[in-house]
Structures are given as C-alpha cells and as structure tokens.
XYZ file of C-alpha atoms in Angstrom:
356
model
C 119.630 116.170 120.204
C 123.432 116.444 120.353
C 125.138 117.801 117.266
C 127.172 115.242 115.282
C 130.753 114.750 116.378
C 133.252 112.485 114.591
C 134.393 111.196 117.991
C 131.062 109.379 118.296
C 132.423 106.688 115.950
C 135.319 105.810 118.217
C 133.845 106.459 121.653
C 130.408 104.836 121.330
C 131.395 101.542 123.037
C 132.465 103.498 126.135
C 128.979 104.988 126.254
C 127.146 101.700 125.632
C 129.210 100.023 128.357
C 127.465 102.338 130.838
C 124.018 101.838 129.236
C 122.326 99.013 131.114
C 120.152 96.703 128.974
C 116.474 96.887 129.851
C 114.062 94.860 127.740
C 111.194 96.832 129.247
C 112.086 99.631 126.812
C 111.353 97.439 123.793
C 108.197 96.104 125.447
C 107.011 99.693 125.785
C 107.766 100.304 122.109
C 105.814 97.193 121.090
C 102.876 98.359 123.211
C 103.017 101.682 121.274
C 103.976 103.492 124.464
C 106.860 105.887 125.044
C 109.980 104.105 126.291
C 112.227 105.527 128.994
C 114.985 106.244 126.451
C 115.553 105.907 122.702
C 115.434 102.187 121.868
C 117.320 100.277 119.184
C 116.081 97.422 117.026
C 117.892 95.312 114.431
C 116.880 91.895 113.076
C 120.452 90.825 112.391
C 123.899 92.269 111.674
C 126.711 90.339 109.951
C 129.545 88.124 111.101
C 132.258 90.748 110.537
C 130.343 93.222 112.655
C 129.512 90.614 115.292
C 133.188 89.751 115.783
C 134.189 93.434 115.853
C 131.599 94.378 118.434
C 132.135 91.259 120.538
C 135.928 91.603 120.420
C 136.554 88.067 119.144
C 138.442 86.684 116.180
C 135.814 84.219 114.991
C 132.353 82.831 115.677
C 131.893 79.205 116.803
C 129.838 76.989 114.504
C 127.646 75.481 117.247
C 124.392 77.271 118.093
C 125.252 78.051 121.697
C 128.740 79.296 120.847
C 127.376 81.512 118.129
C 124.636 82.752 120.431
C 127.154 83.817 123.065
C 129.064 85.917 120.527
C 125.845 87.509 119.256
C 124.772 88.378 122.798
C 128.123 90.071 123.414
C 127.851 91.972 120.136
C 124.284 93.168 120.717
C 125.186 94.179 124.274
C 128.225 96.139 123.054
C 126.106 98.013 120.503
C 123.503 99.116 123.059
C 120.583 96.762 122.397
C 118.228 95.435 125.074
C 117.989 91.998 123.484
C 119.683 89.596 121.085
C 118.048 87.712 118.187
C 118.724 83.974 117.985
C 117.179 80.902 116.454
C 115.384 78.480 118.792
C 117.058 75.409 117.291
C 118.596 74.052 114.117
C 115.147 73.156 112.784
C 114.734 73.845 109.038
C 113.048 72.455 105.939
C 115.742 70.661 103.894
C 115.948 71.647 100.230
C 118.489 71.846 97.431
C 119.527 75.313 98.569
C 121.147 73.838 101.667
C 124.158 73.067 99.473
C 123.772 76.123 97.237
C 126.598 78.195 98.677
C 125.870 81.334 96.634
C 125.180 84.807 97.967
C 122.388 85.421 95.471
C 120.025 83.105 93.611
C 116.777 82.897 91.731
C 113.637 82.302 93.799
C 112.875 79.459 91.393
C 116.066 77.532 92.230
C 116.341 74.605 94.611
C 112.841 73.192 94.300
C 112.290 69.748 95.769
C 108.463 69.597 95.546
C 107.085 70.278 92.065
C 104.383 67.607 91.923
C 102.392 65.132 94.038
C 105.071 62.433 93.799
C 107.737 64.853 95.117
C 105.431 65.796 97.970
C 104.786 62.170 98.907
C 108.532 61.460 98.920
C 109.551 64.494 100.996
C 110.688 63.768 104.567
C 109.063 66.421 106.736
C 111.229 67.393 109.747
C 109.685 67.755 113.193
C 110.592 70.796 115.384
C 110.566 68.694 118.554
C 113.405 66.581 117.158
C 115.652 69.645 117.079
C 114.581 71.587 120.165
C 116.666 71.267 123.325
C 115.828 73.669 126.179
C 119.380 73.244 127.492
C 120.540 75.414 124.591
C 118.333 78.341 125.684
C 119.231 77.614 129.304
C 122.911 78.075 128.404
C 122.249 81.347 126.595
C 120.099 82.527 129.515
C 123.055 82.085 131.824
C 125.147 84.281 129.534
C 122.630 87.127 129.188
C 123.472 90.376 131.014
C 120.878 91.518 133.552
C 117.920 93.173 131.855
C 118.599 91.631 128.445
C 116.319 89.100 126.725
C 116.419 86.858 123.695
C 114.184 87.367 120.692
C 113.518 84.127 118.843
C 113.318 84.237 115.058
C 112.265 81.480 112.716
C 114.047 79.425 110.049
C 112.363 81.782 107.539
C 108.571 81.900 107.488
C 105.491 80.245 106.015
C 105.645 81.650 102.486
C 109.421 81.703 102.224
C 109.772 78.057 103.191
C 107.046 76.991 100.785
C 108.724 78.947 97.977
C 112.081 77.361 98.821
C 110.516 73.902 98.641
C 108.562 74.478 95.422
C 110.361 77.328 93.682
C 108.474 80.549 93.081
C 107.486 79.887 89.458
C 106.367 76.321 90.175
C 104.334 77.524 93.131
C 102.485 79.920 90.818
C 101.776 77.045 88.398
C 100.669 74.760 91.229
C 98.208 77.371 92.467
C 96.400 76.957 89.144
C 97.069 73.263 88.476
C 96.800 71.658 91.925
C 95.494 73.968 94.663
C 94.843 70.994 96.940
C 98.544 70.139 96.850
C 99.416 73.769 97.553
C 97.130 73.687 100.574
C 98.824 70.539 101.905
C 102.300 72.025 101.493
C 101.315 75.229 103.296
C 99.658 73.238 106.065
C 102.745 71.076 106.595
C 105.010 74.113 106.755
C 102.672 76.303 108.799
C 101.834 73.691 111.422
C 105.513 72.982 112.018
C 106.360 76.653 112.410
C 103.574 76.974 114.974
C 105.148 74.104 116.901
C 108.613 75.663 116.553
C 107.444 78.848 118.298
C 105.341 76.937 120.821
C 108.401 75.048 122.027
C 110.550 78.111 122.668
C 108.299 81.124 123.229
C 107.627 80.418 126.904
C 111.291 80.034 127.937
C 112.181 82.508 130.672
C 115.002 84.007 128.611
C 112.710 84.869 125.687
C 111.223 88.345 125.595
C 109.561 88.273 122.164
C 109.467 86.343 118.888
C 109.947 87.394 115.274
C 108.035 85.685 112.494
C 110.294 86.425 109.549
C 108.611 85.900 106.182
C 109.135 88.122 103.142
C 105.783 88.633 101.447
C 106.323 91.115 98.673
C 108.150 92.889 95.881
C 108.475 96.683 95.890
C 105.150 96.885 94.011
C 102.902 94.151 95.466
C 102.680 90.909 97.428
C 104.342 87.765 96.043
C 100.960 86.073 95.610
C 97.581 87.686 95.051
C 96.033 89.099 98.188
C 93.322 86.453 97.887
C 95.908 83.661 97.893
C 97.875 85.299 100.701
C 94.694 85.327 102.786
C 93.830 81.771 101.807
C 97.182 80.026 102.309
C 99.641 82.256 104.203
C 97.841 84.503 106.664
C 95.870 81.838 108.573
C 99.132 80.240 109.659
C 100.589 83.582 110.663
C 97.523 84.191 112.764
C 98.131 80.853 114.531
C 101.811 81.740 115.020
C 100.873 85.057 116.646
C 98.270 83.339 118.851
C 100.921 80.834 119.945
C 103.427 83.586 120.808
C 100.767 85.631 122.597
C 99.622 82.563 124.529
C 103.139 82.415 125.974
C 102.797 86.050 127.064
C 105.249 87.389 124.494
C 104.901 90.105 121.843
C 104.932 88.949 118.202
C 106.942 90.830 115.592
C 106.582 90.536 111.836
C 109.613 90.942 109.600
C 108.464 91.159 106.002
C 109.867 92.990 103.003
C 107.894 94.411 100.108
C 104.895 96.636 99.524
C 102.176 95.460 101.878
C 99.738 98.378 101.637
C 96.796 96.106 100.743
C 97.301 93.775 103.693
C 98.173 96.042 106.638
C 94.620 95.665 107.955
C 95.202 91.888 107.947
C 98.511 92.310 109.788
C 97.046 94.606 112.444
C 93.424 93.605 112.887
C 93.372 89.907 111.953
C 96.833 88.503 112.664
C 97.343 91.078 115.458
C 101.092 91.502 115.191
C 102.536 93.891 117.778
C 105.370 95.237 115.636
C 106.333 95.471 111.966
C 109.893 95.439 110.675
C 111.426 96.121 107.258
C 110.913 99.401 105.473
C 112.358 100.842 102.292
C 112.339 104.457 101.070
C 111.388 103.339 97.559
C 108.160 101.870 98.986
C 107.380 104.212 101.895
C 109.871 106.154 104.026
C 109.691 105.312 107.704
C 108.745 108.919 108.518
C 105.556 108.552 106.454
C 104.817 105.007 107.579
C 105.058 106.099 111.227
C 102.421 108.784 110.757
C 100.128 106.381 108.896
C 100.406 103.280 111.078
C 101.267 104.260 114.646
C 99.720 103.732 117.210
C 97.930 100.833 115.496
C 101.223 98.898 115.357
C 104.786 99.564 116.467
C 107.332 100.250 113.738
C 110.848 98.886 114.061
C 113.919 100.146 112.208
C 113.267 102.024 108.980
C 116.464 103.964 108.214
C 116.805 102.776 104.629
C 119.767 100.456 104.027
C 120.633 102.142 100.736
C 120.561 105.518 102.511
C 122.934 104.215 105.193
C 125.280 102.904 102.488
C 125.349 106.059 100.367
C 125.211 108.784 102.997
C 127.872 110.271 105.225
C 127.868 109.257 108.914
C 126.670 112.764 109.796
C 123.726 112.496 107.373
C 122.776 109.095 108.798
C 123.014 110.435 112.338
C 120.931 113.516 111.553
C 118.142 111.554 109.878
C 118.090 109.092 112.772
C 117.873 111.960 115.286
C 114.990 113.515 113.381
C 113.095 110.210 113.433
C 113.660 109.924 117.179
C 112.384 113.470 117.589
C 109.322 112.695 115.452
C 108.399 109.746 117.676
C 109.478 111.232 121.021
C 106.731 111.060 123.607
C 104.428 109.196 121.196
C 105.999 105.720 121.361
C 105.783 102.836 118.944
C 109.195 103.282 117.312
C 112.618 101.691 117.745
C 115.590 102.921 115.722
C 117.386 100.669 113.254
C 118.014 100.035 109.591
C 115.162 99.390 107.211
C 116.020 95.704 106.909
C 119.296 94.400 108.390
C 123.018 95.131 108.329
C 124.617 92.961 105.610
C 128.381 92.948 105.156
C 128.374 95.670 102.488
C 126.932 98.300 104.851
C 129.754 100.675 105.927
C 130.452 100.216 109.627
C 130.683 103.986 110.155
C 127.192 104.436 108.691
C 125.718 101.789 110.960
C 127.487 103.132 114.043
C 126.382 106.682 113.224
C 122.779 105.459 113.201
C 122.909 103.759 116.584
C 124.786 106.742 118.024
C 121.628 108.807 117.560
C 119.973 106.629 120.228
C 123.022 106.056 122.397
C 124.172 109.652 122.746
C 120.687 111.076 123.149
C 119.363 108.632 125.708
C-alpha cells in the first residue's frame, strides 16, 4: 500500500477520472470472491458532497435531475454504481411535513388504533413507477456503471413511522392482529416496489434499507422480528434474486442474534452498516465472511475524529486484511452525512483509489 501523502486530497479526482467503472467488481464482492481491484461502497453521501464531486451548484428537485447529479458524483469519487430510488413511492405520514433533522421515533404516528388503520389511504407502488425515469438515468450512466435501487425505508422503519415506536410496542400486546395487518400492507407493497424496478437493465443490485436495532439489541424481540419483519424481507430478497440481482441489507444496530436469519433464511448477499461500538469491521469480517459480503465499515465517528492519514491507514489495513479473500468493499460504517469532514471521507476512498 502507498504511504499517505497530503497531495492525495487534491489529486484524487485526476486518478478516478482514469479509473473506469466496472460493476463486475462489486458483483465479485457480493459473491464473496476477490475483485480485480479494491472496490468502494457507500449507501449515500450528502448534498454538499454531491454538488462538490459533480461540479454543480445545486441539485434539481425532480428524481431524474437529482439522479443525474448523483451519478456524476459517484463516478467522480471512483464508484462502480450509483444508489437511487426507483420512484417517489412512500407511505405518507405526519413526518412528511416534519422538517427537523432529528426526532423521536414515537413522533408522526398516523395509525394508533383500528379506526386509524381503516381510514389510512394505502399508496400503490405501481401508481408511482415509470420505467422512463430509469431509462433516462440508464442513458446517462457511464459504460460499466450500474444503478443500485434502494427503498423508501424498509418494512420495520415504515411501520414504526406509521404507528410510532412506543405505540407499536403497545399494539403488539393489545392488538397483534392489527400489527400483522399493518406489516402485511407495508411488506407487500415493498415487495411490489422492488419487483417493478429490479429487472431494469440499468439496475445491478438492490438495497433493502431497514434499521432493525439499537447498539444493544433489535428494536423488537427476536421472536417478533421473526414473526412480523423477517418474512417480508425474505420475500423482498426472493423478488430481487428472481430478477437476477444481488440483494443487500442496510441495517443499523446490534444484530448478533439474527445473523443466521439474515444469511441462511433471508439469504442476503451483502450486509451494510457497522459501528465500532458494536463490532469493528475488522472483527466482523473475520466472523462473517465468506458467509456474507460486508460493505463499508470504517466507523463514521472514527472518520470524523481522526486525521486524514489515520483514516487512510486504517482503510489500507482493512483492504490488506481482505485482499485475495473477497467479500469486502471499502466505505464508511453507515453513510456520509453533512457533518463528516470532506478530507476524512476523501482519505478513506483514496485507500482504494491509489492502491488499485
């Protein structure tokens, strides 16, 4: 691995401009095979970073316009893909007008009882999906690059946004039949959402993004996760696999008790979101690979608090640990929100760019 040089921070775009996108590298990672070169993975960045990387002043508000900017940004940073949503499909709730950067998981509930459920207008994915949108993005993709479709949050997250976390816990005891119906309405629509888009020629993989846990345990008991949440994830994975695409899980929290479910039952190809306080990526890699590919893992707090050289060195060591073994793509442990220093993020991706 090359020794850190401060010039990496200013010269990296010249290097990435010569690095041709090749989605086959990420496919190799997801198959737990060694890729031809170090491979990057990030679920999402932030609008300031997107505009900086893409060399634009602002991001259009329409889906296709935003998608074009994101493709340019991901290409400029050295990725083999770009993450986008398949449509504007979502489950309306009070949080749509919330406007705050942080909130309680019990805010915004619109279904707290049977009457609320009966009155709720369930949206249909087909009413939002237009293949012309993905066709347009496909025409903008550089050769070798693919789209990765992510969801409008996942099964558990959408249910919690509709019911509120505390009310969901009460409903599990007071009206489990209603809980089942809510999960079924959300889950079935997410299956349809992925079914509509997964087979598009521009799509290389799909992410099912659904935060399941705290840093100590899953949001619900493992029994309730297996009863209400996991069956729908299994159907989502089956739908993505039926289209011939790998299925990625993005989920935060301590999931030690359910990794067998993720790998053996749901059969996800890759897992994203890791945190040092739960399990450092270096340890998770030794424990889980080659049963499942691990994506990202350089802790966001570490990236924020460390020098660019420290971030680069840790990233290089992780690439060395996984070299020749496969099943790892370099990225942050979760995402790149606006508070992450740009130099820290760039130092991380430079580990892959300058050593590949």
